[in-house]
GROMACS .gro file of C-alpha atoms in nm:
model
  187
    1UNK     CA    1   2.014  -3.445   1.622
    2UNK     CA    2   2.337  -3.237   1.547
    3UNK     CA    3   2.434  -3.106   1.220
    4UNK     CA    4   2.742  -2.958   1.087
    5UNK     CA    5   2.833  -2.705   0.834
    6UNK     CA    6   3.050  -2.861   0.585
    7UNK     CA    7   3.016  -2.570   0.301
    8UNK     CA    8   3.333  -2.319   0.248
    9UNK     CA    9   3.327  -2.013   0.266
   10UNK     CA   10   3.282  -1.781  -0.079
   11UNK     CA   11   3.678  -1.713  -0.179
   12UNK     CA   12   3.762  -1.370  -0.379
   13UNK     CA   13   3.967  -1.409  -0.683
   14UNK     CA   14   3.917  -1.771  -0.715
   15UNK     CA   15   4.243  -1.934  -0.928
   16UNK     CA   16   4.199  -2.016  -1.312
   17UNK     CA   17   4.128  -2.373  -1.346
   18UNK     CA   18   4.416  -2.528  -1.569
   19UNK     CA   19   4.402  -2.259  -1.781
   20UNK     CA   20   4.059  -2.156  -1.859
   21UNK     CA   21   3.855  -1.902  -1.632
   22UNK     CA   22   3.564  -1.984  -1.393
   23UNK     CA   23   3.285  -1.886  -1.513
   24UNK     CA   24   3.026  -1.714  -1.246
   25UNK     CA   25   2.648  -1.534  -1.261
   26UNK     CA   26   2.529  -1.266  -1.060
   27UNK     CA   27   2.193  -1.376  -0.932
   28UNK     CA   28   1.919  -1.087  -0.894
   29UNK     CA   29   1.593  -1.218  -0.719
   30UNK     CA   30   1.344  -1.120  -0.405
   31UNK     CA   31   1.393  -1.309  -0.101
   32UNK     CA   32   1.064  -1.389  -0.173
   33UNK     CA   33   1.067  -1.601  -0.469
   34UNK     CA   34   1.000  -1.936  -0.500
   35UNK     CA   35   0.944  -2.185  -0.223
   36UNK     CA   36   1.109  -1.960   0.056
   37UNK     CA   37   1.263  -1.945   0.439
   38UNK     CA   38   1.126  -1.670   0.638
   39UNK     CA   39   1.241  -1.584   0.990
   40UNK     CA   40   1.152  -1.380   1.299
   41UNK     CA   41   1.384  -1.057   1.176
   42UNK     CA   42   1.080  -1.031   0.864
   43UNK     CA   43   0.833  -0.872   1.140
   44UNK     CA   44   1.121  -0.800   1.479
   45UNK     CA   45   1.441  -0.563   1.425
   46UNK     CA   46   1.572  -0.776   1.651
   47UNK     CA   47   1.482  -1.129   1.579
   48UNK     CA   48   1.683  -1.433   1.437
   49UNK     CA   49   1.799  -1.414   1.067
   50UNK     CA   50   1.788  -1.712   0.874
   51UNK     CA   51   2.158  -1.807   0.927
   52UNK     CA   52   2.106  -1.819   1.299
   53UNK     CA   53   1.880  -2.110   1.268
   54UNK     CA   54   2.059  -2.428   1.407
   55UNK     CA   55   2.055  -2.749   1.132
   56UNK     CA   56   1.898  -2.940   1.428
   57UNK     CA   57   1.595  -2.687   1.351
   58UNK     CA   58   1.594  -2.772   0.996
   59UNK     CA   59   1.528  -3.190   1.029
   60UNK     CA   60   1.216  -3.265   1.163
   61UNK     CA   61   0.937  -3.492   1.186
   62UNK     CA   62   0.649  -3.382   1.025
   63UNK     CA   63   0.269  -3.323   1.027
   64UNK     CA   64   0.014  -3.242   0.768
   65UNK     CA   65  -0.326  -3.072   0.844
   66UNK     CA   66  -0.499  -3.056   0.539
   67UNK     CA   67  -0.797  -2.736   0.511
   68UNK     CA   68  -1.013  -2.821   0.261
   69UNK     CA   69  -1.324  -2.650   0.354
   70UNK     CA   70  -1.472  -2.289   0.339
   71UNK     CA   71  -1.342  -2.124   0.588
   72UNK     CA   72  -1.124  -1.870   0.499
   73UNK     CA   73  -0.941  -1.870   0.839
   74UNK     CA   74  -0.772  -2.110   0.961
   75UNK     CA   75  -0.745  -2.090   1.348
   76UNK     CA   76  -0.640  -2.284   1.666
   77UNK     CA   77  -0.954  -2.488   1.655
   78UNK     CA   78  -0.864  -2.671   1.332
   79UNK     CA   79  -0.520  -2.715   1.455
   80UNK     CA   80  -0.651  -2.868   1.735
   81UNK     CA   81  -0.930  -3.089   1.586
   82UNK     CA   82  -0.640  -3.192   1.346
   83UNK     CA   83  -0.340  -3.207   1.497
   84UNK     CA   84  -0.418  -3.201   1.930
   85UNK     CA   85  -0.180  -3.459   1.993
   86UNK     CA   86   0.125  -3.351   1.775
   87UNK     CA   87   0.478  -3.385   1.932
   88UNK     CA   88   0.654  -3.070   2.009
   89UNK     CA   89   0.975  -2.973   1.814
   90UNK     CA   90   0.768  -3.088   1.528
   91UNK     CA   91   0.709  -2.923   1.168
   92UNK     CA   92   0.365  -2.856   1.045
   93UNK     CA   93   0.253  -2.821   0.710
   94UNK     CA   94  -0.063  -2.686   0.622
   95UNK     CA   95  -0.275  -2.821   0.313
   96UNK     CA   96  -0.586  -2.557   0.185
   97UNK     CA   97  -0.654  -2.720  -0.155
   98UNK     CA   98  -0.664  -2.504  -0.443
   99UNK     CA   99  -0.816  -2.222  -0.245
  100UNK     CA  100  -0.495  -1.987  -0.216
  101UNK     CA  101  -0.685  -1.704  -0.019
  102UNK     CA  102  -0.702  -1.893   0.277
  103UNK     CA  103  -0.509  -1.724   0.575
  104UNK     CA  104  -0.402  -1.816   0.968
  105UNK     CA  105  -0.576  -1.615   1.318
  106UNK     CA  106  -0.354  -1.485   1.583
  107UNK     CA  107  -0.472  -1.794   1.813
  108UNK     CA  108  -0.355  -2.013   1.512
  109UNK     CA  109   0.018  -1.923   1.601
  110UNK     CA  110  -0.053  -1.922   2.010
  111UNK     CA  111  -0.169  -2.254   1.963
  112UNK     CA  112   0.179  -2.343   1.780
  113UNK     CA  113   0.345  -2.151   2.051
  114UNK     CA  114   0.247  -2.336   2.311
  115UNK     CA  115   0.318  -2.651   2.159
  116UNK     CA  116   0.674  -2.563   2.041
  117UNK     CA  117   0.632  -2.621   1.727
  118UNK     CA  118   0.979  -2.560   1.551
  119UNK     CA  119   0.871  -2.468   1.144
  120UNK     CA  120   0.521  -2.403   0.990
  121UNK     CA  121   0.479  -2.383   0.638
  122UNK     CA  122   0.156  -2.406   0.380
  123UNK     CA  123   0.081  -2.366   0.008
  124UNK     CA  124  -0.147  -2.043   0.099
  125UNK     CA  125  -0.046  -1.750  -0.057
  126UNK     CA  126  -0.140  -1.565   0.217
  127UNK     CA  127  -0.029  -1.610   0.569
  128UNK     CA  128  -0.197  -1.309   0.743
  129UNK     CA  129  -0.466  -1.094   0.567
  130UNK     CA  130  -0.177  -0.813   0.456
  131UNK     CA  131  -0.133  -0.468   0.626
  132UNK     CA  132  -0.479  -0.348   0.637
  133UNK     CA  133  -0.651  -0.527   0.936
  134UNK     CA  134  -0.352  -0.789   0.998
  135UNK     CA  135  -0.475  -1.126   1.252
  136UNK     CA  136  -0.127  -1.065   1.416
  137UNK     CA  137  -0.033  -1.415   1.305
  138UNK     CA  138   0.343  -1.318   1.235
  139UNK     CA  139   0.313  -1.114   1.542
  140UNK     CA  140   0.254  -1.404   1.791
  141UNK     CA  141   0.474  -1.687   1.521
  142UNK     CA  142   0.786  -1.464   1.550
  143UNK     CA  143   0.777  -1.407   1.890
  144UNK     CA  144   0.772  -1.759   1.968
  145UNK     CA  145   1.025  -1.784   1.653
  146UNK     CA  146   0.840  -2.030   1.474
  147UNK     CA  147   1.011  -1.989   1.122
  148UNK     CA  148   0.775  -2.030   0.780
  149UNK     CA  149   0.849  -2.251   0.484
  150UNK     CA  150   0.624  -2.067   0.241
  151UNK     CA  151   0.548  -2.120  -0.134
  152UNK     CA  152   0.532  -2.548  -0.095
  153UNK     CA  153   0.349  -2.804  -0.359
  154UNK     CA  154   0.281  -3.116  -0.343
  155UNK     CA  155   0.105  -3.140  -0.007
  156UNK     CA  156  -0.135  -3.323  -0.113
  157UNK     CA  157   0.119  -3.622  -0.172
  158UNK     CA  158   0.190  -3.590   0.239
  159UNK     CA  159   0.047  -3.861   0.485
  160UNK     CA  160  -0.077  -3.688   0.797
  161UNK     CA  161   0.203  -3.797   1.010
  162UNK     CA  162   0.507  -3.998   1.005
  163UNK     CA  163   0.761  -3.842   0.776
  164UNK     CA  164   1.029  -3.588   0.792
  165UNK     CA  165   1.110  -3.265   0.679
  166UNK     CA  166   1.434  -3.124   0.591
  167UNK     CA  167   1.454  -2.755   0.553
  168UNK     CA  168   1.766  -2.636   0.340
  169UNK     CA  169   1.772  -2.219   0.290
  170UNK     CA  170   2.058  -2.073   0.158
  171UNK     CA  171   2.274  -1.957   0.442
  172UNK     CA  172   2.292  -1.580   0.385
  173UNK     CA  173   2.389  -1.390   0.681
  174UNK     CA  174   2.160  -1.058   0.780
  175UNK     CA  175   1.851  -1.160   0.620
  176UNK     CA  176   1.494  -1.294   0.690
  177UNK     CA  177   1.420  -1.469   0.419
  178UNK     CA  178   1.616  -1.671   0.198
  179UNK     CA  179   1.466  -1.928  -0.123
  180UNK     CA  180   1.451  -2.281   0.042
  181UNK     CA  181   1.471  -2.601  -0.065
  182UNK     CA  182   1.194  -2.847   0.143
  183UNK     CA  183   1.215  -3.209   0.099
  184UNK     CA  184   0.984  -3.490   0.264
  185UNK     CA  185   1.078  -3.842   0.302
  186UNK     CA  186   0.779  -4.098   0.380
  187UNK     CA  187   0.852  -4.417   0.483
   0.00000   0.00000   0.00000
């Protein structure tokens, strides 16, 4: 699938519309607010920024794994007692219940890897287990740039397979992350 941009670009000193001004807000926020688009350049000086993601890698067909039990990580193993099978250029989104401290191993993003797996995202509030003895996961994600959808609901509502997800992050050049709207459609 191709996509095209059909946005304009911002225009400085924007006319008055018949006769009355335009009103505009300056919006203050961190990148990471919200539901959220994160991309290689997070973790890698040199890695993609979220405007150099092609649309085609923003409509995809989608898989849910859903971890609902008490392990804290989540590693290739589930992913592949889950989702073995799963198509490649394929979006995964990752389920943990109401237990937000749940977090992905290193062999959790090789396993992605090697599947090409084009977006991951989850409604865990943590991805990694932060800067004091870190899995890697971002590590191994980003270098196989494997962009993250973080801060999703409503995964619970998700069959396991079978529907699509459309990624739409603000298209900001020079960043790595970016708030993100994420839509799936079920049949």
């Amino acid at each position: 699938m191709e996509g095209s941009e059909i946005a304009i670009n911002r225009q400085p000193n924007p006319p008055a519309y018949c006769g009355h001004e335009c009103h505009a807000w300056d919006l203050h926020i961190k990148s990471h607010t919200g539901t959220y688009f994160e991309t290689s350049s997070h973790v890698f000086r040199d890695g993609k920024n979220t405007s150099d993601v092609p649309i085609r890698d923003l409509v995809l067909s989608g898989y849910c794994m859903r971890v609902h039990n008490d392990d804290k990580c989540i590693t290739a193993e589930h992913f592949e007692k889950h989702l073995g099978n799963i198509a490649p250029d394929a979006a995964v989104l990752i389920d943990i219940g109401n237990d937000h401290t749940k977090h992905f191993s290193r062999d959790a993003a090789q396993w992605m890897a090697a599947r090409k797996i084009k977006l991951m995202g989850s409604n865990t509030q943590h991805y990694d287990t932060g800067f004091v003895n870190p899995t890697g996961f971002f590590v191994d994600l980003f270098t196989a740039q494997i962009p993250i959808v973080a801060g999703l609901t409503n995964l619970d509502q998700l069959p396991q397979s079978e529907f699509q997800v459309i990624a739409l992050p603000l298209k900001i050049e020079n960043i790595c992350t970016v708030p993100c709207r994420v839509i799936a459609i079920t049949a």
